[in-house]
Coordinates of C-alpha atoms in Angstrom, one line a residue:
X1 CA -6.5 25.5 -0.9
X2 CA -3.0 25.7 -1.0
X3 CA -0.5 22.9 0.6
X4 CA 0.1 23.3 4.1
X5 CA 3.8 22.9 3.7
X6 CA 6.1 21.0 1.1
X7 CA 5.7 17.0 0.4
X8 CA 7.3 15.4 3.3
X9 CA 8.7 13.1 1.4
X10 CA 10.6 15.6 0.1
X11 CA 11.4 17.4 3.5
X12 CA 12.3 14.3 5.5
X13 CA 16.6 13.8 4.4
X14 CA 16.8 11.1 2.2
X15 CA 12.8 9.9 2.8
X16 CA 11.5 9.6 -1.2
X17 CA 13.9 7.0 -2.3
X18 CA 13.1 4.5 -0.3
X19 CA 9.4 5.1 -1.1
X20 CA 10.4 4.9 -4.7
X21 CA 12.7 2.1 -4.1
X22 CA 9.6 0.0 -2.6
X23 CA 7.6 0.9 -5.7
X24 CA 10.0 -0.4 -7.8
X25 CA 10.4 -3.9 -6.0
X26 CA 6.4 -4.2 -6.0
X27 CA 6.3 -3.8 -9.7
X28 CA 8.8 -6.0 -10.2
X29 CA 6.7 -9.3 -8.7
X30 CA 4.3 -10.0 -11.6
X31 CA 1.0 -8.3 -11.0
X32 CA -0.1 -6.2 -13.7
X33 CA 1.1 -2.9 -13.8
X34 CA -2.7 -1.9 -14.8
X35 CA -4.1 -4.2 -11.7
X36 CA -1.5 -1.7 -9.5
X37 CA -3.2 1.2 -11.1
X38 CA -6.7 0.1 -11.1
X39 CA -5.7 0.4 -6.8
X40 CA -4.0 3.3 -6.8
X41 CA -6.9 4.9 -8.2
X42 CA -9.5 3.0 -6.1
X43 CA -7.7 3.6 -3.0
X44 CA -7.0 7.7 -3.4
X45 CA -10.5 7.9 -4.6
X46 CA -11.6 6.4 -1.0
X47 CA -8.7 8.3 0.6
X48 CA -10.0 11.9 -0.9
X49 CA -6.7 12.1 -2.4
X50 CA -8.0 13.5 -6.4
X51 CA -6.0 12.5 -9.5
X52 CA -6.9 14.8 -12.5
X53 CA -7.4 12.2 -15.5
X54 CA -6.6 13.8 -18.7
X55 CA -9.0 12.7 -21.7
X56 CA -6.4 11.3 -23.7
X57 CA -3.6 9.7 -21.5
X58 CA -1.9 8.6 -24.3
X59 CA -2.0 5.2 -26.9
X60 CA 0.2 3.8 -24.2
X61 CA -1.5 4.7 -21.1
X62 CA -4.7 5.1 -22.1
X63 CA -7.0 2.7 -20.1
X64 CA -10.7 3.8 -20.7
X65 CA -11.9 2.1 -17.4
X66 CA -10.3 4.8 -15.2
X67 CA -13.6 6.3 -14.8
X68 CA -15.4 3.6 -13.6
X69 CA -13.1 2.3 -10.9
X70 CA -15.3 3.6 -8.4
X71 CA -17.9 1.4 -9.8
X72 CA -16.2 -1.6 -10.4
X73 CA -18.3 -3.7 -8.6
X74 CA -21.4 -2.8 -11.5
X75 CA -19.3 -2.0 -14.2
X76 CA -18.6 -5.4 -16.2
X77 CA -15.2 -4.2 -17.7
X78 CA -12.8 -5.6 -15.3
X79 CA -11.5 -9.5 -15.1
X80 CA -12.3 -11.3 -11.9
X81 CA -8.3 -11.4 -10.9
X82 CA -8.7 -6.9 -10.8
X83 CA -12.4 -7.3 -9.3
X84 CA -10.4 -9.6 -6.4
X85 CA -8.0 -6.9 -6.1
X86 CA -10.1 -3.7 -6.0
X87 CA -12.4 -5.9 -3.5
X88 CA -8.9 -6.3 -1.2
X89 CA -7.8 -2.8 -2.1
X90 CA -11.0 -1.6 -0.4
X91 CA -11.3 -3.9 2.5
X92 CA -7.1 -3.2 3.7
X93 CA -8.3 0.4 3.0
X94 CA -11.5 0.8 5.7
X95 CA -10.0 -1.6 8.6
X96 CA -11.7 0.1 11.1
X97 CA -14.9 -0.5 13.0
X98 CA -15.4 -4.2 11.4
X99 CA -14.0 -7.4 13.7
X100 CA -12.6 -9.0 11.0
X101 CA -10.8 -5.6 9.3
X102 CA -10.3 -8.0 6.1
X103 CA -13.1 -10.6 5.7
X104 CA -11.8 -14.3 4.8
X105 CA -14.0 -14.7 1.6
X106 CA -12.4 -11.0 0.1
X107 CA -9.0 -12.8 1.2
X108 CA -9.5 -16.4 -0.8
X109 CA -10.8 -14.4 -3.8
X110 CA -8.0 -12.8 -3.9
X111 CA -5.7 -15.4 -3.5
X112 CA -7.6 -17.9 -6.2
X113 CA -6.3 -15.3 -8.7
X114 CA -2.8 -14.4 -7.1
X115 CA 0.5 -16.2 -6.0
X116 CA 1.9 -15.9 -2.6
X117 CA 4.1 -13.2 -4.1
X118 CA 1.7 -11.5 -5.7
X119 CA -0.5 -11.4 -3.1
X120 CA 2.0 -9.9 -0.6
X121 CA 3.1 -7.5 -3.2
X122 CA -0.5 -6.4 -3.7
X123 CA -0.9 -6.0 0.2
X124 CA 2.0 -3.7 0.3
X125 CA 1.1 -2.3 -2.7
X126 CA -2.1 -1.1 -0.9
X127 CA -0.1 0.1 2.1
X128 CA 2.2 2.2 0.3
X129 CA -0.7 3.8 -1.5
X130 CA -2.5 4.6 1.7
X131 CA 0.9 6.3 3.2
X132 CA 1.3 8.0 -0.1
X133 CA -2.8 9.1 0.0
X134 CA -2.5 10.0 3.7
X135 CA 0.8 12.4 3.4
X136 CA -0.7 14.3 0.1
X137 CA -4.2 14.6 1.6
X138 CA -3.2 15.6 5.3
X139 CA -0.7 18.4 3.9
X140 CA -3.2 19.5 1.1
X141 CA -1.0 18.8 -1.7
X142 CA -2.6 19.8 -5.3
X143 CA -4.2 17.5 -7.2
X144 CA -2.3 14.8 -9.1
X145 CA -1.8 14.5 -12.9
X146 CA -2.5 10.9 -13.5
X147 CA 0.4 8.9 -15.2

């Protein structure tokens, strides 16, 4: 199917730099870059929003758990600080039809393994990559290239 129109973030005057800008500051706070990833994935994945995954990213890029992100809770690859995270990641994700949107327990996990900082970073994080998700998949952008 082809896009329904251009990215908005490109139509909106001056709209991608601030969204850029954010991503920037989040990276900056001290969670992993490959936590953030292990989310970004996650999240599109329960978003609909596809990312193509090349088979070799790279010696660099290459993480080989990609493919099982959307089995991390039964795939015993990831450390309990990501598992916390991809647990949050989920929960901010689905907020509706639940009384408490984001239960206590998934919040403490998280925040045994993560500052303050980190924490509101990842939360943000999380956001940004819902906004992101929602834009590409309610215009029909193409598929993503992983990076």
């Amino acid at each position: 199917m082809p896009p329904r129109m251009n990215n908005p973030s490109l139509v909106v005057p001056d709209a991608l730099q601030p969204l850029l800008d954010l991503t920037q500051v989040i990276g900056k706070v001290g969670v992993p870059q490959r936590t953030l990833d292990l989310i970004r994935l996650r999240v599109s994945q329960i978003n609909g929003r596809i990312y193509t995954i090349p088979d070799d990213l790279g010696q660099a890029a290459a993480d080989e758990r990609l493919p099982q992100v959307a089995d991390w809770r039964e795939a015993g690859v990831f450390s309990p600080a990501e598992r916390a995270a991809l647990a949050l990641a989920e929960e901010v994700t689905e907020l509706s039809g639940r009384e408490d949107a984001v239960p206590d327990e998934v919040w403490q996990e998280a925040a045994g393994h993560y500052t303050e900082e980190e924490l509101a970073s990842l939360v943000i994080h999380i956001g940004l990559v819902n906004l992101w998700n929602r834009i590409n998949v309610s215009t029909r952008q193409v598929p993503a290239a992983w990076r």
